[in-house]
N, CA and C of each residue as an Amber inpcrd file, in Angstrom:
protein
   195
   4.6040000 -19.4050000  -0.2050000   3.8210000 -18.2510000  -0.4790000
   3.6860000 -17.2360000   0.6970000   3.5090000 -17.6890000   1.9340000
   3.5430000 -16.9740000   3.0420000   4.9310000 -16.3460000   3.2870000
   5.8410000 -16.9320000   3.0430000   7.2660000 -16.3110000   3.2460000
   7.6560000 -15.2760000   2.3430000   7.0070000 -15.4520000   1.1080000
   7.2410000 -14.4220000   0.2410000   6.4920000 -13.2780000   0.5180000
   5.1800000 -13.1830000   0.8090000   4.4450000 -12.2180000   1.5030000
   4.7770000 -11.6670000   2.6050000   5.4690000 -12.4110000   3.5870000
   5.9410000 -11.8490000   4.7760000   7.0740000 -10.9240000   4.2860000
   7.9390000 -11.4280000   3.4340000   9.0970000 -10.7510000   2.8590000
   8.8800000  -9.2540000   2.3370000   7.7140000  -9.3580000   1.5950000
   7.3420000  -8.0900000   0.8100000   6.7570000  -7.2420000   2.0730000
   5.9290000  -7.7220000   3.0090000   5.3660000  -6.8380000   3.9060000
   6.4560000  -6.3410000   4.7630000   7.6080000  -7.0830000   5.1450000
   8.4770000  -6.5970000   5.8240000   9.3610000  -5.4150000   5.2130000
   9.7750000  -5.7130000   3.9680000  10.4650000  -4.4910000   3.1080000
   9.4980000  -3.3060000   3.1910000   8.2850000  -3.4060000   2.8360000
   7.3570000  -2.1800000   3.0190000   7.3470000  -1.5150000   4.3060000
   7.4220000  -2.3460000   5.3900000   7.3040000  -1.8010000   6.7190000
   8.4920000  -0.8590000   6.8450000   9.7130000  -1.2040000   6.2560000
  10.9340000  -0.5270000   6.4410000  11.1070000   0.5070000   5.4270000
  10.1430000   0.6520000   4.4740000  10.0260000   1.7320000   3.5970000
  10.6460000   1.4680000   2.2920000  10.9320000   0.2370000   2.0660000
  11.6700000  -0.1650000   0.7470000  10.5830000  -0.4990000  -0.1110000
  11.1000000  -0.5040000  -1.6120000  10.1280000  -0.8320000  -2.5040000
  10.5870000  -2.3330000  -2.9090000   9.7070000  -3.0420000  -3.3330000
   9.7810000  -4.3690000  -3.7820000   9.4180000  -4.3980000  -5.3690000
  10.3600000  -4.7480000  -6.2410000   9.9200000  -5.1130000  -7.6410000
  10.2860000  -6.4810000  -8.0120000   9.1370000  -7.0720000  -8.5840000
   9.0910000  -8.3990000  -9.1560000   9.2070000  -8.1220000 -10.7600000
  10.2770000  -8.4690000 -11.3400000  10.3840000  -8.0930000 -12.7440000
   9.4280000  -9.0020000 -13.4990000   8.7740000  -8.2440000 -14.4060000
   7.7110000  -8.7450000 -15.2900000   6.2430000  -8.9510000 -14.5240000
   6.3280000  -8.4690000 -13.2130000   5.0920000  -8.3930000 -12.5920000
   4.6390000  -7.0350000 -12.1120000   5.3650000  -6.4430000 -11.2780000
   5.1430000  -5.1680000 -10.8270000   5.9040000  -4.7670000  -9.6000000
   5.7150000  -3.4570000  -9.1420000   6.3980000  -3.0600000  -8.1070000
   5.3850000  -2.7290000  -6.8230000   5.7940000  -3.0820000  -5.5500000
   5.1180000  -2.8590000  -4.4000000   5.9350000  -1.7920000  -3.7270000
   5.1810000  -0.6560000  -3.2860000   5.9130000   0.3530000  -2.5640000
   4.7910000   0.7440000  -1.3870000   5.4800000   1.5490000  -0.3130000
   4.5350000   1.9870000   0.6670000   4.6810000   3.6700000   0.5030000
   3.4730000   4.2180000   0.4500000   3.4710000   5.5780000   0.3110000
   2.7980000   6.3660000   1.4720000   3.2120000   7.4640000   1.9460000
   2.6650000   8.1900000   2.9520000   1.4020000   8.8620000   2.7660000
   0.5440000   8.6310000   3.7350000  -0.8080000   9.3890000   3.6030000
  -0.6600000  10.7720000   4.4540000  -1.1780000  11.7970000   3.7230000
  -1.0730000  13.1000000   4.4570000  -2.1170000  13.0530000   5.5340000
  -1.6700000  13.6830000   6.7520000  -2.4900000  13.6310000   7.8540000
  -3.9500000  14.3030000   7.5970000  -5.1600000  13.7190000   8.2640000
  -6.3990000  14.1990000   7.9100000  -7.2570000  13.9890000   9.1910000
  -8.1160000  14.8630000   9.3390000  -9.0590000  14.5860000  10.5260000
 -10.4410000  14.0230000  10.2430000 -10.7340000  12.9930000  10.8580000
 -12.0000000  12.3570000  10.6900000 -12.8730000  12.3280000  11.8900000
 -14.2020000  12.0100000  11.8730000 -14.9670000  12.0140000  12.9300000
 -15.6150000  10.6020000  13.4010000 -15.2790000  10.0330000  14.4740000
 -15.8080000   8.7670000  14.6490000 -17.3160000   8.8470000  14.9390000
 -18.0320000   8.1270000  13.9670000 -19.5000000   8.3150000  14.0110000
 -20.2470000   7.8780000  15.1220000 -19.5960000   6.8640000  15.9430000
 -20.1960000   6.4690000  17.1190000 -20.1050000   7.3690000  18.2310000
 -19.0210000   7.9820000  18.5170000 -18.6990000   8.8490000  19.6050000
 -18.6510000  10.4020000  19.2550000 -18.5870000  10.5500000  17.9420000
 -18.4420000  11.8890000  17.5180000 -17.1720000  12.5430000  17.7760000
 -16.2000000  11.9280000  18.2060000 -14.8840000  12.4260000  18.5460000
 -14.0360000  12.5740000  17.3700000 -13.4320000  13.5780000  17.2680000
 -12.4170000  13.9530000  16.1800000 -10.9910000  13.2350000  16.2840000
 -10.6120000  12.6570000  15.2800000  -9.3560000  11.8080000  15.3960000
  -8.5150000  12.2140000  14.0850000  -7.0670000  12.3510000  14.3050000
  -6.2560000  12.5890000  13.1020000  -5.6490000  11.1600000  12.8120000
  -5.8670000  11.1040000  11.5290000  -5.3840000   9.9450000  10.8820000
  -4.2470000  10.0760000   9.9920000  -3.0610000   9.1880000   9.9570000
  -2.0370000   9.3620000   8.9850000  -1.4040000   7.9570000   8.9990000
  -0.4480000   7.9350000   8.2930000   0.4410000   6.6560000   8.1680000
   0.7370000   6.3200000   6.7270000   1.2270000   5.1060000   6.4300000
   1.4820000   4.6330000   5.2490000   0.5770000   3.5480000   4.7160000
   0.4850000   3.4800000   3.4440000  -0.4550000   2.5310000   2.6490000
   0.3640000   1.9110000   1.6390000   0.2340000   0.6040000   1.5260000
   0.8130000  -0.2220000   0.3510000   0.0760000   0.2480000  -1.0880000
   1.0650000   0.3680000  -1.9160000   0.6850000   0.5920000  -3.4240000
   1.1680000  -0.5830000  -4.3120000   0.6540000  -0.8290000  -5.3720000
   1.1120000  -1.7990000  -6.3940000   0.9550000  -1.0470000  -7.7130000
   2.2080000  -1.0740000  -8.4940000   2.1270000  -0.5430000 -10.0160000
   2.3050000  -1.7470000 -10.7960000   1.3900000  -2.2720000 -11.6050000
   1.7310000  -3.4160000 -12.4160000   2.8010000  -3.0270000 -13.6300000
   3.5400000  -4.0670000 -13.9450000   4.5500000  -3.7870000 -14.8760000
   3.8180000  -3.9950000 -16.5350000   4.5300000  -3.2830000 -17.4160000
   3.9870000  -3.3200000 -18.7620000   3.6760000  -4.6940000 -19.1480000
   4.4000000  -5.6160000 -19.0310000   4.0160000  -7.1860000 -19.3130000
   2.8580000  -7.5380000 -18.6900000   2.6070000  -7.2960000 -17.4530000
   1.3630000  -7.8900000 -16.7590000   0.1030000  -7.1770000 -17.2230000
   0.4030000  -5.8880000 -17.5290000  -0.8920000  -5.0540000 -18.2400000
  -1.1500000  -5.8360000 -19.6150000  -0.2180000  -6.0530000 -20.3990000
  -0.4090000  -6.7150000 -21.7240000  -0.9880000  -7.9940000 -21.6140000
  -0.5750000  -8.8720000 -20.7040000  -1.0940000 -10.2620000 -20.4960000
  -2.4280000 -10.2270000 -20.0930000  -2.9310000  -9.0890000 -19.4160000
  -4.3630000  -9.1220000 -18.9670000  -5.0490000  -8.7580000 -19.9360000
  -4.9250000  -7.9990000 -20.9580000  -5.4970000  -7.5510000 -22.0230000
  -5.8370000  -8.4920000 -22.9380000
């Protein structure tokens, strides 16, 4: 299980999508830069990066219903 999750994480780190047929697709999407304020210090920081996303397959959606 750890090896599989490590493989998915490594692929997402490289920017590749991972499709598990009958389950869904994992992908990494780029978040647009935004400015936030640290509530403790009041300092403004720009945050950006990539986030993991999951899109369930039609079969998984039907199985859950």
